[in-house]
Short mmCIF file of C-alpha atoms in Angstrom, two decimals:
data_model
loop_
_atom_site.label_atom_id
_atom_site.label_comp_id
_atom_site.label_asym_id
_atom_site.label_seq_id
_atom_site.Cartn_x
_atom_site.Cartn_y
_atom_site.Cartn_z
CA ALA A 1 -25.11 -83.95 -74.74
CA ALA A 2 -28.71 -83.17 -74.58
CA ALA A 3 -30.64 -82.76 -71.52
CA LYS A 4 -32.73 -85.86 -70.44
CA GLY A 5 -35.53 -83.65 -69.04
CA TYR A 6 -37.45 -84.92 -66.10
CA LYS A 7 -38.94 -87.98 -64.71
CA VAL A 8 -41.55 -88.27 -62.07
CA VAL A 9 -42.89 -91.83 -60.89
CA LEU A 10 -45.63 -92.73 -58.63
CA ASP A 11 -45.93 -96.15 -57.43
CA SER A 12 -49.64 -96.71 -57.20
CA THR A 13 -51.90 -99.63 -56.31
CA LYS A 14 -51.73 -102.41 -58.81
CA GLY A 15 -54.68 -102.45 -60.91
CA ASP A 16 -55.19 -98.73 -60.49
CA THR A 17 -56.75 -97.13 -63.54
CA THR A 18 -56.97 -93.65 -62.41
CA SER A 19 -55.62 -90.56 -64.49
CA TYR A 20 -53.13 -88.34 -62.74
CA VAL A 21 -52.11 -84.77 -63.45
CA LEU A 22 -48.73 -83.16 -62.99
CA CYS A 23 -48.99 -79.56 -62.06
CA GLY A 24 -46.64 -76.49 -61.20
CA TRP A 25 -47.10 -73.10 -60.17
CA GLU A 26 -46.01 -69.67 -61.51
CA TRP A 27 -46.40 -66.81 -59.09
CA GLY A 28 -49.18 -68.67 -57.27
CA GLU A 29 -51.21 -69.60 -60.39
CA LYS A 30 -51.38 -73.37 -61.05
CA PHE A 31 -51.03 -74.76 -64.51
CA ARG A 32 -51.27 -78.40 -65.89
CA ILE A 33 -48.20 -79.80 -67.20
CA ASP A 34 -48.94 -83.40 -68.16
CA THR A 35 -52.06 -86.10 -67.78
CA VAL A 36 -51.34 -89.81 -67.74
CA LYS A 37 -53.24 -92.93 -66.80
CA ALA A 38 -51.74 -95.36 -64.40
CA ALA A 39 -50.23 -98.53 -66.01
CA ARG A 40 -51.68 -101.99 -65.14
CA SER A 41 -48.78 -102.36 -62.69
CA GLY A 42 -50.14 -99.20 -60.95
CA LYS A 43 -47.02 -97.23 -61.93
CA VAL A 44 -47.60 -93.55 -63.05
CA THR A 45 -44.81 -92.15 -65.01
CA PHE A 46 -44.57 -88.27 -66.13
CA SER A 47 -41.44 -87.68 -68.25
CA ALA A 48 -40.34 -85.22 -70.97
CA LYS A 49 -37.22 -84.19 -72.65
CA GLU A 50 -37.57 -80.60 -71.26
CA ASP A 51 -36.45 -79.71 -67.73
CA LEU A 52 -38.80 -78.61 -65.29
CA LYS A 53 -38.03 -75.08 -63.88
CA CYS A 54 -36.89 -74.81 -60.31
CA GLY A 55 -40.00 -74.59 -58.12
CA ASN A 56 -42.75 -76.51 -56.25
CA TYR A 57 -44.94 -79.10 -58.15
CA ALA A 58 -47.63 -81.42 -57.16
CA VAL A 59 -49.39 -84.70 -58.47
CA TYR A 60 -53.22 -84.75 -58.38
CA GLU A 61 -55.89 -87.30 -59.35
CA LEU A 62 -57.96 -86.11 -62.15
CA SER A 63 -60.77 -85.53 -59.56
CA GLY A 64 -58.60 -82.86 -58.02
CA ARG A 65 -57.38 -84.62 -55.00
CA LYS A 66 -53.87 -83.83 -54.14
CA ILE A 67 -51.49 -86.95 -54.05
CA THR A 68 -48.12 -85.45 -53.23
CA GLU A 69 -46.03 -82.34 -53.53
CA PHE A 70 -42.36 -82.18 -54.50
CA ILE A 71 -39.50 -79.68 -55.19
CA VAL A 72 -37.38 -79.28 -58.24
CA PRO A 73 -34.20 -77.95 -57.11
CA ARG A 74 -31.80 -75.09 -58.31
CA ARG A 75 -29.82 -77.95 -60.11
CA ASN A 76 -32.73 -79.08 -62.20
CA LYS A 77 -31.06 -80.92 -65.31
CA ASP A 78 -32.25 -84.50 -65.63
CA PHE A 79 -34.62 -84.23 -62.53
CA SER A 80 -35.94 -87.56 -61.39
CA ILE A 81 -38.14 -88.50 -58.28
CA GLN A 82 -39.96 -91.69 -57.40
CA PHE A 83 -42.58 -91.81 -54.86
CA ALA A 84 -44.08 -95.05 -53.07
CA LYS A 85 -47.28 -95.63 -51.09
CA ASP A 86 -46.45 -95.20 -47.45
CA GLY A 87 -49.37 -95.49 -45.01
CA GLU A 88 -51.85 -92.58 -45.64
CA GLY A 89 -49.53 -90.74 -48.11
CA TYR A 90 -46.72 -91.06 -50.24
CA SER A 91 -42.78 -90.83 -49.51
CA VAL A 92 -39.77 -90.41 -51.59
CA LYS A 93 -38.40 -93.86 -52.76
CA ARG A 94 -35.72 -92.54 -54.99
CA GLY A 95 -34.75 -88.73 -55.14
CA ASN A 96 -32.52 -86.23 -53.50
CA GLY A 97 -32.28 -85.36 -49.82
CA GLU A 98 -33.94 -82.04 -50.04
CA ASN A 99 -37.21 -83.78 -51.52
CA LYS A 100 -37.05 -86.48 -48.82
CA LEU A 101 -37.04 -83.64 -46.11
CA PHE A 102 -39.86 -81.72 -48.01
CA VAL A 103 -42.27 -84.56 -48.54
CA GLY A 104 -41.56 -85.70 -44.96
CA PHE A 105 -42.66 -82.29 -43.81
CA GLN A 106 -45.84 -82.33 -46.04
CA ASN A 107 -46.65 -85.74 -44.63
CA PHE A 108 -46.10 -84.71 -41.07
CA LEU A 109 -48.45 -81.83 -41.51
CA ASN A 110 -51.09 -83.80 -43.26
CA TYR A 111 -50.84 -87.14 -41.26
CA GLY A 112 -47.97 -87.41 -38.75
CA TRP A 113 -49.14 -84.81 -36.23
CA ASN A 114 -51.95 -86.83 -34.83
CA LYS A 115 -49.44 -89.61 -33.59
CA LEU A 116 -47.80 -87.04 -31.23
CA GLU A 117 -48.94 -86.68 -27.62
CA SER A 118 -48.45 -82.88 -27.24
CA ALA A 119 -48.17 -79.52 -28.75
CA GLU A 120 -44.84 -79.09 -27.53
CA GLU A 121 -43.71 -82.26 -29.33
CA PHE A 122 -45.15 -80.94 -32.52
CA ALA A 123 -43.39 -77.74 -32.30
CA ALA A 124 -40.20 -79.47 -31.50
CA ARG A 125 -40.48 -81.70 -34.59
CA LEU A 126 -41.23 -78.55 -36.76
CA VAL A 127 -38.13 -76.82 -35.27
CA GLN A 128 -36.09 -79.80 -35.98
CA MET A 129 -36.95 -80.04 -39.64
CA LYS A 130 -36.33 -76.25 -39.99
CA GLU A 131 -32.83 -76.80 -38.46
CA LYS A 132 -32.28 -79.57 -40.81
CA ALA A 133 -33.12 -77.53 -43.93
CA ALA A 134 -30.91 -74.78 -42.70
CA THR A 135 -27.89 -77.07 -42.10
CA GLU A 136 -28.18 -79.54 -44.91
CA PHE A 137 -29.71 -77.44 -47.77
CA PRO A 138 -29.39 -73.88 -47.02
CA ASN A 139 -30.89 -71.32 -49.38
CA SER A 140 -32.97 -74.13 -50.96
CA LEU A 141 -36.53 -73.88 -51.65
CA THR A 142 -37.14 -76.29 -48.95
CA HIS A 143 -35.19 -74.24 -46.50
CA ILE A 144 -37.21 -70.99 -47.65
CA ILE A 145 -40.56 -72.90 -47.21
CA LEU A 146 -39.93 -74.16 -43.81
CA GLU A 147 -38.30 -70.90 -42.63
CA SER A 148 -41.23 -68.89 -43.76
CA ALA A 149 -43.80 -71.19 -42.80
CA LEU A 150 -42.61 -71.42 -39.16
CA SER A 151 -41.76 -67.92 -38.47
CA LYS A 152 -44.04 -64.97 -38.17
CA PRO A 153 -42.62 -61.56 -39.15
CA GLU A 154 -42.63 -58.91 -36.58
CA SER A 155 -42.41 -55.93 -39.06
CA ALA A 156 -42.05 -55.18 -42.72
CA ALA A 157 -38.27 -54.77 -42.11
CA HIS A 158 -38.05 -58.12 -40.54
CA MET A 159 -39.89 -59.75 -43.32
CA LYS A 160 -37.82 -57.97 -46.10
CA SER A 161 -34.46 -59.40 -44.29
CA SER A 162 -35.87 -62.76 -43.65
CA PHE A 163 -37.73 -63.69 -46.84
CA PRO A 164 -35.58 -63.85 -50.19
CA PHE A 165 -37.77 -61.64 -52.21
CA SER A 166 -34.85 -61.01 -54.69
CA ASP A 167 -34.29 -64.72 -55.38
CA THR A 168 -35.72 -66.01 -58.82
CA ILE A 169 -36.09 -69.43 -57.05
CA ILE A 170 -39.58 -68.15 -55.88
CA LEU A 171 -41.00 -67.53 -59.25
CA ASN A 172 -42.20 -70.93 -59.69
CA THR A 173 -44.13 -71.47 -56.42
CA GLN A 174 -47.63 -71.21 -55.01
CA PHE A 175 -46.64 -69.03 -52.10
CA ALA A 176 -44.60 -66.09 -53.42
CA GLU A 177 -47.37 -63.72 -54.26
CA ASP A 178 -48.93 -64.42 -50.84
CA LYS A 179 -45.59 -63.62 -49.26
CA VAL A 180 -45.34 -60.23 -51.31
CA GLU A 181 -48.96 -59.41 -50.32
CA GLN A 182 -48.18 -60.20 -46.57
CA TYR A 183 -45.16 -57.87 -46.80
CA LEU A 184 -47.40 -55.15 -48.30
CA ARG A 185 -49.95 -55.41 -45.61
CA LEU A 186 -47.28 -54.73 -43.26
CA LEU A 187 -46.41 -51.61 -45.16
CA GLN A 188 -49.94 -50.21 -46.00
CA TYR A 189 -50.51 -48.14 -43.03
CA ASN A 190 -47.41 -45.82 -43.63
CA HIS A 191 -47.73 -42.62 -45.45
CA ASN A 192 -47.89 -43.04 -49.42
CA ASP A 193 -44.39 -41.69 -49.91
CA THR A 194 -42.81 -44.17 -47.42
CA ILE A 195 -44.77 -47.15 -49.16
CA ILE A 196 -43.54 -45.96 -52.77
CA LYS A 197 -40.01 -46.03 -51.22
CA TYR A 198 -40.30 -49.45 -49.96
CA VAL A 199 -42.03 -50.62 -52.94
CA ASP A 200 -39.40 -49.43 -55.33
CA SER A 201 -36.64 -51.05 -53.11
CA LEU A 202 -38.62 -54.36 -53.41
CA VAL A 203 -38.98 -54.29 -57.19
CA SER A 204 -35.25 -53.17 -57.79
CA SER A 205 -33.94 -55.83 -55.66
CA GLY A 206 -35.63 -58.60 -57.98
CA GLY A 207 -32.91 -61.04 -59.34
CA ASN A 208 -34.21 -60.63 -62.98
CA LYS A 209 -36.68 -58.63 -65.28
CA LYS A 210 -39.38 -61.40 -64.81
CA LEU A 211 -39.05 -61.41 -61.05
CA GLN A 212 -39.12 -57.63 -61.02
CA GLY A 213 -42.27 -57.62 -63.22
CA ARG A 214 -44.05 -60.07 -60.95
CA LEU A 215 -43.29 -58.01 -57.72
CA ALA A 216 -44.42 -54.79 -59.35
CA HIS A 217 -47.53 -56.29 -60.75
CA THR A 218 -48.41 -57.75 -57.32
CA ALA A 219 -47.93 -54.35 -55.55
CA PHE A 220 -49.73 -52.58 -58.19
CA GLN A 221 -52.97 -54.94 -57.78
CA PHE A 222 -52.52 -54.79 -54.06
CA PHE A 223 -52.60 -51.04 -53.84
CA HIS A 224 -55.28 -50.53 -56.77
CA ASP A 225 -57.54 -52.65 -54.73
CA SER A 226 -56.70 -51.36 -51.30
CA GLU A 227 -59.65 -50.27 -49.22
CA ILE A 228 -57.53 -47.55 -47.42
CA MET A 229 -58.35 -44.17 -49.01
CA GLY A 230 -55.75 -42.47 -51.25
CA GLN A 231 -53.55 -45.69 -52.04
CA GLU A 232 -54.53 -45.75 -55.57
CA GLY A 233 -51.84 -43.10 -55.63
CA VAL A 234 -49.33 -45.82 -54.98
CA ALA A 235 -50.68 -47.94 -57.87
CA VAL A 236 -50.43 -44.81 -60.13
CA ASP A 237 -46.76 -44.49 -59.20
CA ILE A 238 -45.96 -48.13 -59.64
CA ALA A 239 -47.73 -48.03 -63.12
CA GLN A 240 -45.82 -44.93 -64.26
CA LYS A 241 -42.43 -45.67 -63.03
CA TRP A 242 -42.32 -49.24 -63.89
CA PHE A 243 -44.62 -50.28 -66.73
CA LEU A 244 -45.73 -47.28 -68.71
CA SER A 245 -42.05 -46.16 -68.79
CA ASN A 246 -41.22 -49.71 -70.35
CA LYS A 247 -38.87 -50.58 -67.57
CA LEU A 248 -40.87 -53.76 -67.10
CA GLU A 249 -43.29 -55.72 -69.07
CA TRP A 250 -46.96 -55.69 -68.37
CA PRO A 251 -48.32 -59.39 -68.67
CA ASN A 252 -50.53 -58.44 -71.67
CA GLU A 253 -51.33 -55.53 -74.06
CA GLU A 254 -55.15 -55.53 -73.41
CA GLY A 255 -54.03 -55.12 -69.75
CA LYS A 256 -51.67 -52.28 -70.44
CA PHE A 257 -54.55 -50.38 -72.28
CA MET A 258 -56.55 -50.63 -68.96
CA LEU A 259 -53.39 -49.67 -66.94
CA ARG A 260 -52.99 -46.50 -68.95
CA THR A 261 -56.79 -45.58 -68.58
CA PHE A 262 -56.45 -46.17 -64.88
CA VAL A 263 -53.57 -43.82 -64.77
CA GLU A 264 -54.84 -41.17 -66.88
CA PHE A 265 -58.34 -41.06 -64.98
CA ASN A 266 -56.58 -40.93 -61.46
CA LYS A 267 -53.20 -39.17 -61.81
CA HIS A 268 -54.81 -35.62 -61.65
CA SER A 269 -56.83 -36.03 -58.48
CA LEU A 270 -54.70 -37.93 -55.90
CA ILE A 271 -54.75 -37.28 -52.19
CA GLY A 272 -52.52 -34.35 -51.44
CA MET A 273 -52.85 -32.74 -54.96
CA ASP A 274 -54.32 -29.40 -55.67
CA ALA A 275 -58.03 -30.00 -56.99
CA PRO A 276 -57.90 -29.33 -60.66
CA GLU A 277 -59.93 -26.21 -61.29
CA LEU A 278 -63.40 -26.30 -62.53
CA VAL A 279 -65.46 -23.51 -63.85
CA LEU A 280 -68.99 -24.63 -64.56
CA LYS A 281 -72.40 -23.07 -65.22
CA ASP A 282 -74.94 -22.74 -62.23
CA THR A 283 -78.64 -22.96 -62.76
CA LEU A 284 -78.89 -19.31 -64.13
CA GLY A 285 -76.09 -19.77 -66.57
CA LYS A 286 -73.43 -18.07 -64.35
CA SER A 287 -69.86 -19.43 -64.31
CA VAL A 288 -68.73 -20.62 -60.90
CA SER A 289 -65.19 -21.33 -60.20
CA LEU A 290 -64.30 -24.38 -57.85
CA ARG A 291 -61.29 -22.71 -56.37
CA SER A 292 -62.88 -19.24 -55.91
CA LEU A 293 -65.14 -20.58 -53.09
CA GLU A 294 -64.08 -19.66 -49.64
CA SER A 295 -64.67 -22.35 -47.01
CA GLU A 296 -62.67 -24.40 -44.50
CA TYR A 297 -63.87 -27.46 -46.37
CA THR A 298 -65.38 -27.89 -49.88
CA ILE A 299 -67.31 -31.09 -50.85
CA LEU A 300 -66.86 -31.88 -54.57
CA TYR A 301 -70.01 -34.19 -55.41
CA PHE A 302 -70.52 -35.65 -58.92
CA TYR A 303 -73.90 -37.10 -59.53
CA THR A 304 -76.68 -37.98 -62.06
CA ASP A 305 -80.43 -37.94 -61.59
CA ASP A 306 -80.99 -41.54 -62.88
CA CYS A 307 -78.10 -43.03 -60.66
CA ILE A 308 -79.46 -45.60 -58.32
CA THR A 309 -76.68 -45.01 -55.90
CA CYS A 310 -76.90 -41.29 -56.04
CA ARG A 311 -80.48 -41.60 -55.26
CA LYS A 312 -79.28 -42.93 -51.63
CA GLU A 313 -76.40 -40.76 -51.41
CA THR A 314 -77.72 -37.32 -52.22
CA PRO A 315 -80.38 -37.17 -49.41
CA GLN A 316 -77.82 -38.45 -47.01
CA LEU A 317 -75.59 -35.82 -48.07
CA VAL A 318 -78.05 -33.01 -47.83
CA ASP A 319 -79.14 -34.43 -44.43
CA PHE A 320 -75.37 -34.32 -43.19
CA VAL A 321 -74.53 -31.07 -44.31
CA ASN A 322 -77.87 -29.48 -43.03
CA GLY A 323 -76.79 -30.79 -39.56
CA TYR A 324 -73.17 -29.93 -39.86
CA GLU A 325 -71.82 -28.02 -36.94
CA GLY A 326 -67.90 -28.24 -37.46
CA GLY A 327 -67.47 -24.96 -39.46
CA PRO A 328 -68.03 -23.37 -42.68
CA LEU A 329 -68.81 -25.84 -45.46
CA THR A 330 -69.34 -25.73 -49.20
CA VAL A 331 -70.62 -28.35 -51.52
CA TYR A 332 -69.89 -27.94 -55.44
CA ALA A 333 -72.36 -30.27 -56.80
CA VAL A 334 -71.64 -31.23 -60.29
CA TYR A 335 -74.45 -32.76 -62.42
CA ALA A 336 -72.51 -35.25 -64.70
CA ASP A 337 -75.23 -35.54 -67.41
CA ASN A 338 -76.50 -33.03 -69.91
CA LYS A 339 -80.22 -32.89 -69.31
CA PRO A 340 -80.90 -29.60 -67.93
CA GLU A 341 -84.67 -29.60 -67.12
CA ARG A 342 -84.32 -33.20 -65.32
CA TRP A 343 -81.26 -31.61 -63.56
CA LYS A 344 -83.24 -28.73 -62.24
CA ASP A 345 -86.23 -30.91 -61.31
CA TYR A 346 -83.95 -33.00 -59.38
CA ILE A 347 -82.26 -30.13 -57.51
CA GLU A 348 -85.77 -28.83 -56.46
CA SER A 349 -86.83 -32.19 -55.32
CA ASN A 350 -83.70 -33.31 -53.48
CA MET A 351 -81.45 -30.45 -52.35
CA PHE A 352 -83.16 -28.35 -49.78
CA ILE A 353 -80.54 -26.54 -47.98
CA TYR A 354 -81.50 -24.74 -44.69
CA SER A 355 -78.37 -24.54 -42.62
CA PRO A 356 -77.06 -20.82 -42.56
CA PHE A 357 -73.44 -22.27 -42.32
CA MET A 358 -73.89 -23.99 -45.70
CA ASN A 359 -73.26 -23.03 -49.18
CA TRP A 360 -74.55 -25.44 -51.87
CA VAL A 361 -73.52 -24.52 -55.32
CA ASN A 362 -75.19 -26.64 -58.08
CA VAL A 363 -73.45 -26.61 -61.62
CA TYR A 364 -73.29 -28.77 -64.67
CA ASP A 365 -71.15 -29.02 -67.99
CA PRO A 366 -73.64 -29.79 -70.70
CA ASP A 367 -71.00 -30.01 -73.38
CA TYR A 368 -68.25 -31.67 -71.27
CA GLU A 369 -65.70 -28.90 -72.04
CA SER A 370 -64.12 -28.86 -68.69
CA ASN A 371 -62.98 -32.75 -69.13
CA PHE A 372 -64.22 -33.44 -65.42
CA GLN A 373 -64.51 -37.06 -66.08
CA MET A 374 -60.82 -37.58 -66.69
CA LEU A 375 -59.61 -34.95 -64.18
CA TYR A 376 -61.78 -36.49 -61.40
CA ASN A 377 -62.09 -40.36 -62.54
CA VAL A 378 -65.80 -39.77 -62.92
CA VAL A 379 -66.38 -42.96 -64.79
CA LYS A 380 -69.43 -43.64 -62.79
CA THR A 381 -71.58 -41.71 -60.07
CA PRO A 382 -71.55 -40.77 -57.40
CA GLN A 383 -68.08 -39.70 -56.87
CA MET A 384 -67.18 -37.56 -53.87
CA PHE A 385 -64.09 -35.60 -52.80
CA LEU A 386 -63.27 -33.45 -49.85
CA LEU A 387 -60.94 -30.37 -50.47
CA ASP A 388 -59.37 -28.28 -47.42
CA ARG A 389 -59.32 -24.54 -47.40
CA GLU A 390 -56.69 -24.38 -49.89
CA LYS A 391 -58.63 -26.93 -52.22
CA LYS A 392 -55.99 -29.69 -51.72
CA ILE A 393 -57.50 -33.08 -51.92
CA VAL A 394 -57.92 -34.79 -48.59
CA GLY A 395 -60.34 -37.41 -49.38
CA ARG A 396 -61.59 -39.15 -52.59
CA GLY A 397 -63.63 -42.01 -53.32
CA LEU A 398 -66.05 -41.00 -50.48
CA ASN A 399 -69.44 -42.02 -49.51
CA VAL A 400 -71.42 -39.98 -46.82
CA LYS A 401 -70.43 -42.34 -43.98
CA GLY A 402 -66.83 -42.13 -45.00
CA LEU A 403 -66.97 -38.25 -45.35
CA LYS A 404 -68.56 -37.87 -41.82
CA GLU A 405 -65.75 -39.93 -40.36
CA LEU A 406 -62.98 -38.10 -42.36
CA LEU A 407 -64.33 -34.70 -41.20
CA GLU A 408 -64.84 -35.77 -37.51
CA GLN A 409 -61.18 -36.97 -37.52
CA ARG A 410 -59.89 -33.80 -39.09
CA ASN A 411 -62.05 -31.48 -36.92
CA ARG A 412 -60.83 -33.48 -33.82
CA GLN A 413 -57.32 -32.84 -34.68
CA ARG A 414 -58.16 -29.31 -35.48
CA ASP A 415 -59.73 -28.64 -32.18
CA GLU A 416 -56.81 -30.35 -30.44
CA THR A 417 -54.49 -28.00 -32.21
CA ARG A 418 -56.41 -25.03 -31.33
CA GLY A 419 -56.72 -26.03 -27.72
CA PHE A 420 -52.88 -26.44 -27.45
CA ILE A 421 -52.54 -23.00 -29.04
CA LEU A 422 -54.85 -21.30 -26.67
CA GLN A 423 -52.96 -23.33 -23.67
CA PHE A 424 -49.64 -21.90 -25.06
CA PHE A 425 -50.57 -18.29 -25.73
CA THR A 426 -53.24 -17.46 -23.06
CA PRO A 427 -50.65 -17.00 -20.24
CA MET A 428 -48.86 -14.31 -22.56
CA ALA A 429 -52.08 -12.21 -22.82
CA GLY A 430 -51.30 -8.58 -22.25
CA ASP A 431 -47.64 -9.15 -23.30
CA ALA A 432 -47.57 -8.48 -27.16
CA ALA A 433 -43.81 -8.80 -27.34
CA ARG A 434 -43.92 -12.31 -25.96
CA ILE A 435 -46.75 -13.39 -28.20
CA ALA A 436 -44.69 -12.27 -31.03
CA GLU A 437 -41.68 -14.33 -29.74
CA GLY A 438 -44.03 -17.20 -29.31
CA ILE A 439 -45.20 -17.11 -33.02
CA ASP A 440 -41.61 -16.78 -34.20
CA MET A 441 -40.56 -19.81 -32.18
CA PHE A 442 -43.44 -21.79 -33.84
CA TYR A 443 -42.37 -20.46 -37.37
CA ASN A 444 -38.57 -21.60 -36.70
CA SER A 445 -39.53 -24.95 -35.36
CA SER A 446 -41.84 -25.82 -38.29
CA LYS A 447 -40.19 -24.04 -41.39
CA GLY A 448 -38.45 -27.13 -42.47
CA ASP A 449 -41.93 -28.72 -43.28
CA ILE A 450 -43.88 -26.35 -45.48
CA ALA A 451 -47.12 -28.18 -44.85
CA LEU A 452 -46.67 -28.20 -41.23
CA LEU A 453 -45.63 -24.58 -41.15
CA LYS A 454 -48.75 -23.53 -42.99
CA GLU A 455 -51.01 -25.70 -40.81
CA PHE A 456 -49.51 -24.03 -37.69
CA MET A 457 -49.69 -20.59 -39.02
CA TYR A 458 -53.16 -20.98 -40.15
CA GLU A 459 -54.51 -22.20 -36.83
CA ILE A 460 -52.54 -19.81 -34.79
CA TYR A 461 -53.93 -16.89 -36.68
CA ASN A 462 -57.44 -18.13 -36.35
CA THR A 463 -57.14 -19.03 -32.94
CA LEU A 464 -55.68 -15.70 -31.88
CA GLY A 465 -57.87 -13.74 -34.05
CA ARG A 466 -60.93 -15.29 -32.38
CA SER A 467 -59.94 -14.59 -28.96
CA ASN A 468 -61.42 -11.84 -26.64
CA ASP A 469 -57.95 -10.55 -25.63
CA TYR A 470 -56.77 -7.60 -27.62
CA THR A 471 -53.13 -8.31 -27.34
CA LEU A 472 -53.81 -11.84 -28.55
CA GLN A 473 -55.72 -10.41 -31.63
CA GLN A 474 -52.55 -8.18 -32.19
CA GLY A 475 -50.50 -11.38 -32.20
CA ALA A 476 -52.75 -12.65 -34.97
CA VAL A 477 -52.33 -9.40 -37.06
CA TYR A 478 -48.51 -9.78 -36.55
CA LEU A 479 -48.51 -13.25 -37.75
CA ALA A 480 -50.66 -12.26 -40.87
CA GLU A 481 -48.45 -9.36 -41.75
CA LYS A 482 -45.21 -11.38 -41.31
CA TYR A 483 -45.92 -14.94 -42.36
CA ILE A 484 -48.99 -14.81 -44.57
CA LEU A 485 -49.03 -11.61 -46.34
CA GLY A 486 -45.38 -11.44 -45.99
CA MET A 487 -45.02 -14.84 -47.68
CA PRO A 488 -47.51 -14.65 -50.47
CA GLN A 489 -45.74 -17.55 -52.34
CA LEU A 490 -47.22 -20.05 -49.76
CA TRP A 491 -50.81 -19.04 -49.83
CA ASP A 492 -53.62 -19.14 -52.32
CA GLY A 493 -55.09 -16.00 -53.67
CA PRO A 494 -58.52 -16.04 -51.88
CA PHE A 495 -57.01 -16.57 -48.49
CA LEU A 496 -54.49 -13.77 -48.94
CA LYS A 497 -57.27 -11.50 -50.03
CA LYS A 498 -59.49 -12.31 -47.12
CA THR A 499 -56.65 -12.10 -44.82
CA ALA A 500 -55.37 -8.71 -46.19
CA GLU A 501 -59.06 -7.37 -45.66
CA GLU A 502 -59.23 -8.85 -42.03
CA VAL A 503 -56.00 -7.06 -41.34
CA ARG A 504 -57.16 -3.76 -42.64
CA ILE A 505 -60.23 -3.84 -40.67
CA PHE A 506 -58.41 -4.55 -37.56
CA ASN A 507 -56.05 -1.93 -38.17
CA THR A 508 -58.84 0.62 -38.64
CA ASN A 509 -60.00 1.94 -35.33
CA LYS A 510 -57.29 0.30 -33.22
CA LEU A 511 -57.26 0.36 -29.46
CA GLY A 512 -56.24 3.81 -28.50
CA ASP A 513 -56.82 5.57 -31.52
CA ILE A 514 -59.45 8.28 -31.75
CA ALA A 515 -62.52 6.80 -33.22
CA ALA A 516 -63.46 7.60 -36.82
CA ASP A 517 -66.61 9.67 -36.72
CA MET A 518 -69.91 8.61 -38.53
CA ILE A 519 -72.93 10.45 -39.56
CA LEU A 520 -75.94 8.02 -39.02
CA GLU A 521 -79.78 8.41 -39.44
CA LYS A 522 -82.10 8.11 -36.38
CA PRO A 523 -85.47 6.53 -36.64
CA ASP A 524 -87.11 9.78 -36.94
CA GLY A 525 -85.11 10.71 -39.99
CA SER A 526 -82.70 13.21 -38.43
CA SER A 527 -79.02 12.60 -38.34
CA ILE A 528 -76.65 12.22 -35.60
CA GLY A 529 -72.75 11.77 -35.51
CA ILE A 530 -70.62 9.99 -32.87
CA SER A 531 -68.97 13.32 -31.90
CA ASP A 532 -72.44 14.64 -31.13
CA VAL A 533 -72.97 12.25 -28.11
CA THR A 534 -71.16 14.01 -25.18
CA THR A 535 -71.49 11.20 -22.57
CA GLU A 536 -68.30 9.83 -20.74
CA TYR A 537 -68.38 6.71 -22.60
CA LYS A 538 -69.85 5.45 -25.70
CA VAL A 539 -70.87 2.05 -26.82
CA LEU A 540 -71.00 1.29 -30.62
CA TYR A 541 -73.20 -1.73 -30.99
CA PHE A 542 -73.85 -2.95 -34.63
CA TYR A 543 -76.67 -5.46 -35.01
CA ARG A 544 -79.14 -6.81 -37.70
CA PRO A 545 -82.69 -7.65 -36.38
CA ASN A 546 -82.98 -10.54 -38.65
#
């Protein structure tokens, strides 16, 4: 036999001529199902031959005032419910037990609480309703709503185990999307790799493709809009893995085009990636490679001369780098337009660099041959990235305030590491064999994590190399020869070249060796060699007067 559909009746006041609206929800988005006007008797009847999907629904006045909510249960065939006026609200006159409990819960929250004498009594009544739902209507939508409304998750793992994200019953509700976002907020301070793992598990657990699509879409939007730097990488992963692979359907084709665009303009320059190479022309027409620049950090800054935000950020960036005292710093400033005369005027007016520790490189690409817009998501200016010494991206989408905070954080961590290294190795000064054993110990303890290994080896090399103790300097050379020059596959070319030269210089005129002779010119034009000086001790002092 054909299904009878649904029937929702509201016993209103006799003579009521108000129009009422029956609404439902799909993943938090309310939609109108039907609109009817009260009969002369005051009765309001919504009915159709189609079944309502399992979910939560509500009746509103046409003005927008909510009258009552109800649940269509899992067994939704021939659904029928009738409401009667009950004091300030409506109660279930005819309907199933689940709705009597659910509507009673709504009325208690809206009106009933003010009849109680204490907060303890209020809490006890809520617990009583939750226990009744768990006992009489387990796994029902009412049970889910009361359980989730009255419990606060302690962690992402607790929420994942206590809320039925995999149950298709949550699709037609007003709260499911909020619950997913609540779960994602509990995840968002993890590393991206960990977040991606949990998001994949969440999406895979969905009971059907439609629910999986909703879960994936909500997670994409959450991380796409995240204010935490770098989490667009999670959104890119979700887009590629679930939607652009056609495993799941994106809600609309126009939106899918924007999704593809977002991925194409972000996938090359995510946090942790090697910065794509740029070889652009400077003001003299000379090609300058981004990756050839040697610096502890490189700021990659895209700007235009007519950008309102750039006019604010550029002078702030200039002031910041001129006053920066955290170590060697380079700015690779890319003019993102093709008006060379305006570009040069802008440089002269806005980019005065006086810090001796600062290397500011101005470049542009007048024919847009480098494709920097897509490589670095330069759809608007300014865009700022921070690269580490190996030209890995450690910051993106930065403004000057964010750049300053990120560098302060990283420098603080660097200084703490160097302090620990000094504290560890200084007692070994004078014992080259112990120093080498200590370096080997650090290698063996960190070799399972390449990133950690490289960080430790780099910092140990620099810290020992800068010390005043010769045996500690020898330790730096030992490390360089064994773990840097001896493992060239781990390190980039410029750093290897620089390290090789530093080792060569150290091994020239080593302590205990006979000093290499030099013939130098005196102020009067005569020549003198080191060997010509016959005093017991000789001090070689190299200086530059300015």
